[in-house]
């Protein structure tokens, strides 16, 4: 081994990495929030009695989950403009990640929904609540408690998927790291630091989700 | 004077299986009717049609003269709009075999939910009513406990308080003691008895024959989707007229 570690060059560009991380987080937050809304609606469609809701929702989940996200990202950015849908890099990526998250979260939420006993809905109906009131006051709160553990790992996965935005030159963490790598030739140092930033952020995210889980735990 | 509950020629099918084959029943304000019968006789299904937890294909159910669940216009029978059905469901209260308390809400929260969302009460008003009714079922000291922290009997008493607090015209009890350990049955039956003494109109599906005998003003015996026999509890339990009822009573414990 003739390579000797020297982090100085990476530290000089550390600001760039932090800016990249901030953008990664921003992309992830917007996309996952939108994905939660899409996922929730899709999950209710998936468990609906109506085949007119179930089929399209199932098709969406099947197509999106079985396409690599990198392909979706490239498709949105390069192919959609040919069809007249022209979006900026960031908008294009956020939209793609939102649609991708929506499909994964729909499956997570669906699992949580079918774990809510039917008696809960009936008890709500019996006191005169409407289906919508039952969803917001009973079904969704119980579903969320069911899915929190798997929701945490899905969110961490989705956060890491923001690194694929580098493929269309969105200046997030991976893109910035590659730039520093090319400019400084400190290959090992750059990628070690970038990895550490991902690990630290994901660990924080996991801790946050565990805190939410504890806070929402039903006392028994 | 119109009857509180009027069931006419009630028919209910699950696919091709007919579980209710024409049930007629009327009930006056303040009556306590127990419905007995072997499993599969249609007693729970009948109860669940009254608050539209089950759809039914024929016949009518009216509460206070109001037709429940369906309307007939121009010869066509249509399900009423969901909002209207939700409003009609609040005419009745129901307690379930499995309690079905909302596990993420305290005892008070369970009672308050319908008061706030359906009766549009303020939190303070709802809380006051929750206190009143939880006190009545002997659980004021558990008002801020979650269902998971309560025994089965306590959970069922909270569930009854949740239903009663909505001020229903008619209470429906669906085998409310069947899921309880034997030593917890009595505390629940005592609560129902107290409600009967207050003049609450109640339909009680039960396997507790002694209880049915003591609390009811009338007993209905369901047999294969029809009313097999009905009458006052003394006649029904001591001098059954039909062979089916006599047989049923022989196989059930009257203790």
Coordinates of C-alpha atoms in Angstrom, one line a residue:
Chain A
X1 CA 0.0 0.0 0.0
X2 CA 1.5 3.2 -1.1
X3 CA -1.6 5.3 -0.5
X4 CA -1.3 7.5 2.5
X5 CA -4.4 9.1 3.9
X6 CA -4.7 12.8 3.9
X7 CA -8.1 14.3 4.7
X8 CA -7.0 18.0 4.5
X9 CA -8.3 18.4 0.9
X10 CA -11.6 16.9 1.8
X11 CA -12.0 19.1 4.9
X12 CA -11.3 22.1 2.7
X13 CA -14.4 21.2 0.6
X14 CA -16.4 19.9 3.6
X15 CA -18.9 22.8 3.2
X16 CA -19.8 21.5 -0.2
X17 CA -20.5 18.1 1.2
X18 CA -22.7 19.6 3.9
X19 CA -24.6 21.6 1.3
X20 CA -25.0 18.4 -0.7
X21 CA -26.3 16.6 2.4
X22 CA -28.7 19.4 3.1
X23 CA -30.0 19.1 -0.5
X24 CA -30.2 15.3 -0.1
X25 CA -32.3 15.7 3.0
X26 CA -34.5 18.4 1.4
X27 CA -35.1 16.1 -1.6
X28 CA -35.9 13.2 0.7
X29 CA -38.3 15.1 3.0
X30 CA -40.4 16.6 0.2
X31 CA -40.5 13.4 -1.8
X32 CA -41.3 11.1 1.2
X33 CA -44.0 13.5 2.4
X34 CA -45.6 13.5 -1.0
X35 CA -45.0 9.7 -1.1
X36 CA -46.8 9.3 2.2
X37 CA -49.9 11.0 0.7
X38 CA -49.7 9.0 -2.5
X39 CA -49.0 5.8 -0.5
X40 CA -51.9 6.3 1.9
X41 CA -54.4 7.0 -0.9
X42 CA -53.1 4.0 -2.8
X43 CA -53.2 1.7 0.2
X44 CA -56.9 2.5 0.8
X45 CA -57.5 1.8 -2.9
X46 CA -55.6 -1.5 -2.6
X47 CA -57.9 -2.7 0.3
X48 CA -61.0 -1.2 -1.3
X49 CA -64.0 -3.4 -2.2
X50 CA -64.2 -1.7 -5.6
X51 CA -62.3 -3.3 -8.3
X52 CA -62.2 0.1 -10.1
X53 CA -59.9 1.4 -7.3
X54 CA -58.0 -1.8 -6.6
X55 CA -56.9 -2.6 -10.2
X56 CA -55.3 0.8 -11.1
X57 CA -53.7 1.0 -7.6
X58 CA -52.2 -2.5 -8.0
X59 CA -51.0 -1.7 -11.5
X60 CA -49.2 1.5 -10.2
X61 CA -47.5 -0.5 -7.4
X62 CA -46.5 -3.3 -9.7
X63 CA -45.0 -1.1 -12.4
X64 CA -43.1 1.3 -10.1
X65 CA -41.8 -1.3 -7.7
X66 CA -40.5 -3.5 -10.4
X67 CA -38.6 -0.8 -12.2
X68 CA -35.1 0.2 -10.9
X69 CA -35.3 3.6 -9.5
X70 CA -32.3 4.7 -11.6
X71 CA -34.3 3.8 -14.7
X72 CA -37.2 5.9 -13.4
X73 CA -35.0 8.8 -12.7
X74 CA -33.4 8.7 -16.2
X75 CA -36.8 8.2 -17.8
X76 CA -38.3 11.3 -16.0
X77 CA -35.4 13.5 -16.9
X78 CA -34.6 12.4 -20.4
X79 CA -37.7 10.8 -21.8
X80 CA -40.5 12.9 -20.4
X81 CA -39.3 16.1 -22.1
X82 CA -39.7 14.3 -25.5
X83 CA -43.3 13.8 -24.5
X84 CA -43.6 17.5 -23.8
X85 CA -43.2 17.3 -20.0
X86 CA -40.2 19.5 -19.2
X87 CA -39.1 19.7 -15.5
X88 CA -36.0 21.0 -13.9
X89 CA -33.5 18.5 -12.5
X90 CA -34.6 18.9 -8.9
X91 CA -38.3 18.9 -9.7
X92 CA -37.9 15.9 -12.0
X93 CA -36.0 13.9 -9.3
X94 CA -38.4 14.9 -6.5
X95 CA -41.4 13.9 -8.5
X96 CA -39.8 10.6 -9.4
X97 CA -38.8 9.8 -5.9
X98 CA -42.3 10.8 -4.6
X99 CA -43.9 8.4 -7.1
X100 CA -41.4 5.7 -6.2
X101 CA -41.9 6.2 -2.5
X102 CA -45.6 6.2 -3.0
X103 CA -45.5 2.6 -4.4
X104 CA -43.3 1.3 -1.5
X105 CA -45.2 3.1 1.2
X106 CA -48.5 1.9 -0.3
X107 CA -47.5 -1.7 0.4
X108 CA -46.2 -0.8 3.9
X109 CA -49.5 1.0 4.7
X110 CA -51.6 -1.8 3.2
X111 CA -49.9 -4.2 5.5
X112 CA -50.8 -1.9 8.4
X113 CA -54.4 -1.5 7.3
X114 CA -55.2 -5.2 7.0
X115 CA -53.8 -5.7 10.5
X116 CA -56.4 -3.4 12.0
X117 CA -59.2 -5.7 13.2
X118 CA -62.6 -5.1 11.4
X119 CA -64.3 -4.7 14.8
X120 CA -62.6 -1.3 15.1
X121 CA -64.5 0.0 12.0
X122 CA -67.7 -1.6 13.2
X123 CA -67.4 0.0 16.6
X124 CA -66.9 3.3 14.9
X125 CA -70.0 2.7 12.7
X126 CA -72.0 1.7 15.6
X127 CA -71.6 5.1 17.4
X128 CA -72.6 6.9 14.2
X129 CA -69.2 7.9 12.7
X130 CA -68.9 8.2 9.0
X131 CA -66.4 6.1 7.0
X132 CA -64.1 9.2 6.7
X133 CA -64.2 9.9 10.4
X134 CA -63.4 6.3 11.1
X135 CA -60.4 6.5 8.8
X136 CA -59.0 9.6 10.4
X137 CA -59.7 8.9 14.0
X138 CA -59.3 5.2 14.3
X139 CA -57.9 3.3 11.2
X140 CA -55.0 5.6 10.3
X141 CA -53.8 6.1 13.9
X142 CA -53.8 2.3 14.4
X143 CA -52.3 1.6 11.0
X144 CA -49.4 4.0 11.7
X145 CA -48.6 2.3 15.0
X146 CA -48.6 -1.0 13.2
X147 CA -46.2 0.2 10.5
X148 CA -43.8 2.4 12.4
X149 CA -41.0 -0.2 12.5
X150 CA -41.1 -0.9 8.8
X151 CA -41.8 2.7 8.0
X152 CA -38.5 3.6 9.6
X153 CA -36.5 1.3 7.4
X154 CA -38.4 2.2 4.3
X155 CA -37.7 5.9 4.9
X156 CA -34.0 5.2 5.4
X157 CA -33.9 3.3 2.1
X158 CA -35.7 6.2 0.4
X159 CA -33.3 8.7 1.8
X160 CA -30.3 6.8 0.5
X161 CA -32.0 6.6 -2.9
X162 CA -31.5 10.4 -3.2
X163 CA -27.8 9.5 -4.1
X164 CA -29.2 8.5 -7.5
X165 CA -30.0 12.1 -8.3
X166 CA -26.2 12.4 -8.9
X167 CA -27.0 10.6 -12.2
X168 CA -28.8 13.7 -13.5
X169 CA -26.3 16.1 -11.9
X170 CA -28.5 17.3 -9.0
X171 CA -25.8 18.7 -6.6
X172 CA -26.7 16.4 -3.6
X173 CA -24.2 14.6 -1.4
X174 CA -23.0 11.9 -3.8
X175 CA -22.7 14.4 -6.7
X176 CA -20.6 16.7 -4.5
X177 CA -18.5 13.9 -3.3
X178 CA -17.7 12.8 -6.8
X179 CA -16.8 16.3 -7.7
X180 CA -14.4 16.6 -4.8
X181 CA -13.0 13.2 -5.7
X182 CA -12.3 14.3 -9.3
X183 CA -10.8 17.6 -8.2
X184 CA -8.6 16.4 -5.4
X185 CA -7.9 12.8 -6.3
X186 CA -8.4 11.9 -2.6
X187 CA -10.5 8.9 -3.5
X188 CA -10.6 7.0 -0.3
X189 CA -10.9 10.0 2.0
X190 CA -13.7 11.5 0.0
X191 CA -15.9 8.4 -0.1
X192 CA -15.2 7.6 3.6
X193 CA -16.4 11.1 4.6
X194 CA -19.4 10.9 2.3
X195 CA -20.3 7.4 3.7
X196 CA -19.9 8.7 7.3
X197 CA -22.3 11.5 6.5
X198 CA -24.9 9.0 5.1
X199 CA -24.5 6.7 8.1
X200 CA -24.8 9.5 10.6
X201 CA -27.9 10.9 9.0
X202 CA -29.6 7.5 8.7
X203 CA -28.7 6.7 12.3
X204 CA -30.3 10.0 13.3
X205 CA -33.4 9.2 11.2
X206 CA -33.6 5.7 12.8
X207 CA -33.3 7.2 16.3
X208 CA -36.0 9.8 15.5
X209 CA -38.4 7.0 14.3
X210 CA -37.7 5.0 17.4
X211 CA -38.6 8.1 19.5
X212 CA -41.9 8.5 17.6
X213 CA -42.6 4.8 18.1
X214 CA -42.1 5.1 21.9
X215 CA -44.1 8.3 22.0
X216 CA -47.1 6.7 20.2
X217 CA -46.9 3.3 22.0
X218 CA -50.2 2.4 23.5
X219 CA -49.8 1.9 27.3
X220 CA -50.6 -1.6 28.5
Chain B
X1 CA -98.5 5.0 19.4
X2 CA -95.7 3.6 17.1
X3 CA -93.5 0.9 18.4
X4 CA -89.9 1.7 19.2
X5 CA -88.7 -1.1 16.9
X6 CA -90.7 -2.7 14.1
X7 CA -89.1 -5.5 12.0
X8 CA -91.2 -6.8 9.1
X9 CA -90.4 -9.9 7.1
X10 CA -86.6 -9.5 7.4
X11 CA -84.6 -11.5 4.8
X12 CA -80.9 -11.7 4.8
X13 CA -78.6 -13.8 2.5
X14 CA -74.9 -14.3 2.4
X15 CA -74.4 -15.2 -1.2
X16 CA -76.8 -18.1 -1.7
X17 CA -77.2 -19.0 2.0
X18 CA -80.3 -17.5 3.5
X19 CA -79.6 -16.8 7.2
X20 CA -82.8 -14.8 8.0
X21 CA -85.9 -16.2 6.3
X22 CA -88.6 -13.7 7.2
X23 CA -88.4 -12.3 10.8
X24 CA -91.1 -10.2 12.3
X25 CA -90.7 -8.5 15.6
X26 CA -92.0 -5.4 17.3
X27 CA -90.8 -3.9 20.5
X28 CA -92.2 -1.2 22.7
X29 CA -90.2 1.6 24.5
X30 CA -88.7 0.2 27.7
X31 CA -88.8 -3.5 26.8
X32 CA -85.9 -5.8 27.5
X33 CA -85.9 -8.6 25.0
X34 CA -83.4 -11.5 25.1
X35 CA -82.7 -13.4 21.9
X36 CA -81.6 -17.0 22.4
X37 CA -80.8 -19.8 20.1
X38 CA -78.0 -22.0 18.9
X39 CA -75.1 -20.6 16.9
X40 CA -76.0 -20.1 13.3
X41 CA -79.7 -19.5 14.1
X42 CA -79.4 -15.9 12.9
X43 CA -79.7 -14.0 16.2
X44 CA -76.5 -12.0 15.9
X45 CA -77.2 -11.3 12.2
X46 CA -80.6 -10.0 13.1
X47 CA -79.1 -7.6 15.7
X48 CA -76.5 -6.4 13.2
X49 CA -79.2 -5.7 10.6
X50 CA -80.8 -3.3 13.0
X51 CA -77.8 -0.9 12.9
X52 CA -76.9 -1.7 9.3
X53 CA -73.6 -3.5 10.1
X54 CA -75.2 -6.1 7.8
X55 CA -77.1 -5.3 4.6
X56 CA -80.4 -7.1 4.2
X57 CA -82.2 -8.0 1.0
X58 CA -85.8 -8.0 2.0
X59 CA -88.2 -6.6 4.6
X60 CA -88.1 -3.4 6.6
X61 CA -86.7 -2.3 10.0
X62 CA -88.1 0.9 11.5
X63 CA -87.0 2.6 14.7
X64 CA -89.6 5.2 16.0
X65 CA -91.3 5.0 12.6
X66 CA -88.2 5.8 10.7
X67 CA -87.2 3.2 8.1
X68 CA -83.6 2.1 8.6
X69 CA -81.0 1.7 5.8
X70 CA -83.2 1.6 2.7
X71 CA -85.8 3.6 1.0
X72 CA -88.3 2.6 -1.6
X73 CA -89.0 5.1 -4.4
X74 CA -90.9 4.2 -7.5
X75 CA -91.0 0.6 -6.6
X76 CA -87.2 0.4 -6.4
X77 CA -85.4 -0.3 -3.1
X78 CA -82.3 1.7 -2.6
X79 CA -79.7 2.0 0.1
X80 CA -80.0 5.3 1.8
X81 CA -77.0 7.7 1.6
X82 CA -74.1 6.8 3.9
X83 CA -74.5 10.1 5.9
X84 CA -78.1 9.3 6.6
X85 CA -77.2 5.7 7.6
X86 CA -74.5 7.0 9.9
X87 CA -77.1 9.3 11.5
X88 CA -79.6 6.4 11.9
X89 CA -76.9 4.2 13.5
X90 CA -76.7 6.7 16.3
X91 CA -80.3 5.8 17.2
X92 CA -79.0 2.6 18.5
X93 CA -76.0 1.7 20.6
X94 CA -74.1 -1.6 20.4
X95 CA -71.9 -3.6 22.6
X96 CA -69.8 -6.3 21.0
X97 CA -68.6 -9.7 22.0
X98 CA -65.0 -8.6 21.5
X99 CA -65.5 -5.1 23.2
X100 CA -63.9 -3.4 20.2
X101 CA -62.6 -0.5 22.3
X102 CA -60.2 1.8 20.4
X103 CA -56.9 0.7 21.9
X104 CA -55.1 4.0 21.3
X105 CA -57.6 6.0 23.3
X106 CA -58.2 6.1 27.1
X107 CA -61.5 5.0 28.6
X108 CA -62.6 8.6 28.5
X109 CA -61.3 9.0 24.9
X110 CA -63.4 6.1 23.8
X111 CA -66.5 7.5 25.3
X112 CA -65.8 11.0 24.1
X113 CA -65.1 10.2 20.4
X114 CA -68.7 9.8 19.3
X115 CA -69.9 12.7 21.5
X116 CA -67.4 15.0 19.9
X117 CA -67.5 13.8 16.3
X118 CA -71.2 12.8 16.0
X119 CA -73.0 14.9 18.7
X120 CA -70.6 17.8 18.0
X121 CA -70.1 18.4 21.8
X122 CA -67.2 20.5 23.1
X123 CA -64.4 18.5 24.8
X124 CA -65.5 19.7 28.2
X125 CA -69.1 18.6 27.7
X126 CA -68.0 15.3 26.3
X127 CA -65.5 14.8 29.2
X128 CA -68.3 15.5 31.7
X129 CA -70.6 12.9 30.1
X130 CA -67.7 10.4 30.0
X131 CA -67.2 10.9 33.7
X132 CA -70.9 10.5 34.4
X133 CA -71.2 7.2 32.4
X134 CA -67.9 5.7 33.5
X135 CA -69.0 6.4 37.0
X136 CA -72.2 4.6 36.4
X137 CA -70.4 1.5 35.2
X138 CA -68.1 1.7 38.2
X139 CA -64.9 2.8 36.4
X140 CA -64.4 6.4 37.2
X141 CA -61.1 5.5 38.8
X142 CA -60.0 4.0 35.5
X143 CA -61.1 6.9 33.3
X144 CA -57.5 7.7 32.0
X145 CA -56.5 4.1 31.6
X146 CA -56.0 2.6 28.1
X147 CA -58.0 -0.6 27.2
X148 CA -54.7 -2.6 27.4
X149 CA -54.5 -1.7 31.0
X150 CA -58.0 -3.0 31.8
X151 CA -59.4 -6.4 32.4
X152 CA -61.9 -7.9 30.0
X153 CA -64.9 -7.1 32.2
X154 CA -63.7 -3.6 32.7
X155 CA -63.2 -3.1 28.9
X156 CA -66.7 -4.4 28.3
X157 CA -68.1 -1.9 30.8
X158 CA -66.3 0.9 29.1
X159 CA -67.7 -0.3 25.8
X160 CA -71.2 -0.2 27.3
X161 CA -70.6 3.3 28.7
X162 CA -69.3 4.4 25.2
X163 CA -72.6 3.2 23.6
X164 CA -74.9 4.5 26.3
X165 CA -73.3 8.0 26.5
X166 CA -74.6 8.6 22.9
X167 CA -78.1 8.5 24.4
X168 CA -79.4 5.8 22.0
X169 CA -83.1 4.9 21.9
X170 CA -82.3 1.2 21.8
X171 CA -79.3 -0.7 23.1
X172 CA -78.1 -3.8 21.2
X173 CA -76.0 -6.4 23.1
X174 CA -74.2 -9.0 21.0
X175 CA -73.0 -11.8 23.3
X176 CA -71.2 -9.4 25.5
X177 CA -70.1 -11.9 28.0
X178 CA -69.0 -14.7 25.7
X179 CA -65.4 -13.6 25.5
X180 CA -65.0 -13.1 29.2
X181 CA -63.5 -15.3 31.9
X182 CA -66.3 -16.7 34.0
X183 CA -65.4 -14.6 37.1
X184 CA -65.8 -11.4 35.0
X185 CA -69.2 -12.2 33.6
X186 CA -71.2 -11.0 36.5
X187 CA -69.8 -7.4 36.7
X188 CA -71.0 -6.9 33.1
X189 CA -74.4 -8.5 33.7
X190 CA -74.9 -6.2 36.7
X191 CA -74.3 -3.1 34.5
X192 CA -76.9 -4.4 32.0
X193 CA -79.4 -5.1 34.8
X194 CA -79.0 -1.6 36.2
X195 CA -79.7 -0.2 32.7
X196 CA -82.8 -2.4 32.5
X197 CA -84.0 -1.0 35.8
X198 CA -83.5 2.5 34.4
X199 CA -86.0 1.7 31.7
X200 CA -83.5 1.4 28.8
X201 CA -84.9 -0.5 25.8
X202 CA -82.6 -3.4 25.1
X203 CA -82.2 -6.3 22.7
X204 CA -79.8 -8.8 24.2
X205 CA -78.3 -11.7 22.3
X206 CA -77.0 -14.0 24.9
X207 CA -76.1 -17.5 26.0
X208 CA -76.6 -16.7 29.6
X209 CA -79.9 -18.4 30.2
X210 CA -80.2 -17.5 33.9
X211 CA -79.6 -13.9 33.0
X212 CA -82.1 -13.9 30.2
X213 CA -84.6 -15.4 32.5
X214 CA -84.1 -12.7 35.2
X215 CA -83.6 -9.6 33.2
X216 CA -86.0 -9.9 30.2
X217 CA -89.6 -8.8 29.8
X218 CA -89.7 -11.1 26.7
X219 CA -87.6 -13.8 25.2
X220 CA -87.2 -14.7 21.5
X221 CA -86.0 -18.1 20.5
X222 CA -84.4 -18.0 17.0
X223 CA -84.3 -21.2 15.1
X224 CA -82.9 -21.6 11.5
X225 CA -83.4 -18.0 10.5
X226 CA -86.9 -17.6 11.9
X227 CA -88.4 -16.9 15.2
X228 CA -89.1 -20.3 16.7
X229 CA -91.0 -19.2 19.7
X230 CA -91.4 -16.1 21.8
X231 CA -93.0 -15.2 25.1
X232 CA -92.4 -14.2 28.6
X233 CA -89.3 -15.7 30.2
X234 CA -91.3 -17.8 32.7
X235 CA -93.3 -19.6 30.0
X236 CA -90.4 -19.9 27.7
X237 CA -87.9 -21.5 30.1
X238 CA -90.3 -23.5 32.2
X239 CA -93.0 -24.5 29.7
X240 CA -91.5 -24.4 26.2
X241 CA -94.2 -25.0 23.6
X242 CA -92.1 -26.2 20.8
X243 CA -89.9 -29.2 20.7
X244 CA -87.0 -27.3 19.2
X245 CA -86.9 -24.9 22.2
X246 CA -87.2 -27.7 24.7
X247 CA -84.3 -29.4 23.0
X248 CA -82.2 -26.2 22.9
X249 CA -82.9 -25.6 26.6
X250 CA -81.8 -29.1 27.5
X251 CA -78.4 -28.6 25.9
X252 CA -77.8 -25.2 27.4
X253 CA -76.8 -24.6 31.0
X254 CA -79.4 -22.9 33.1
X255 CA -77.5 -22.1 36.2

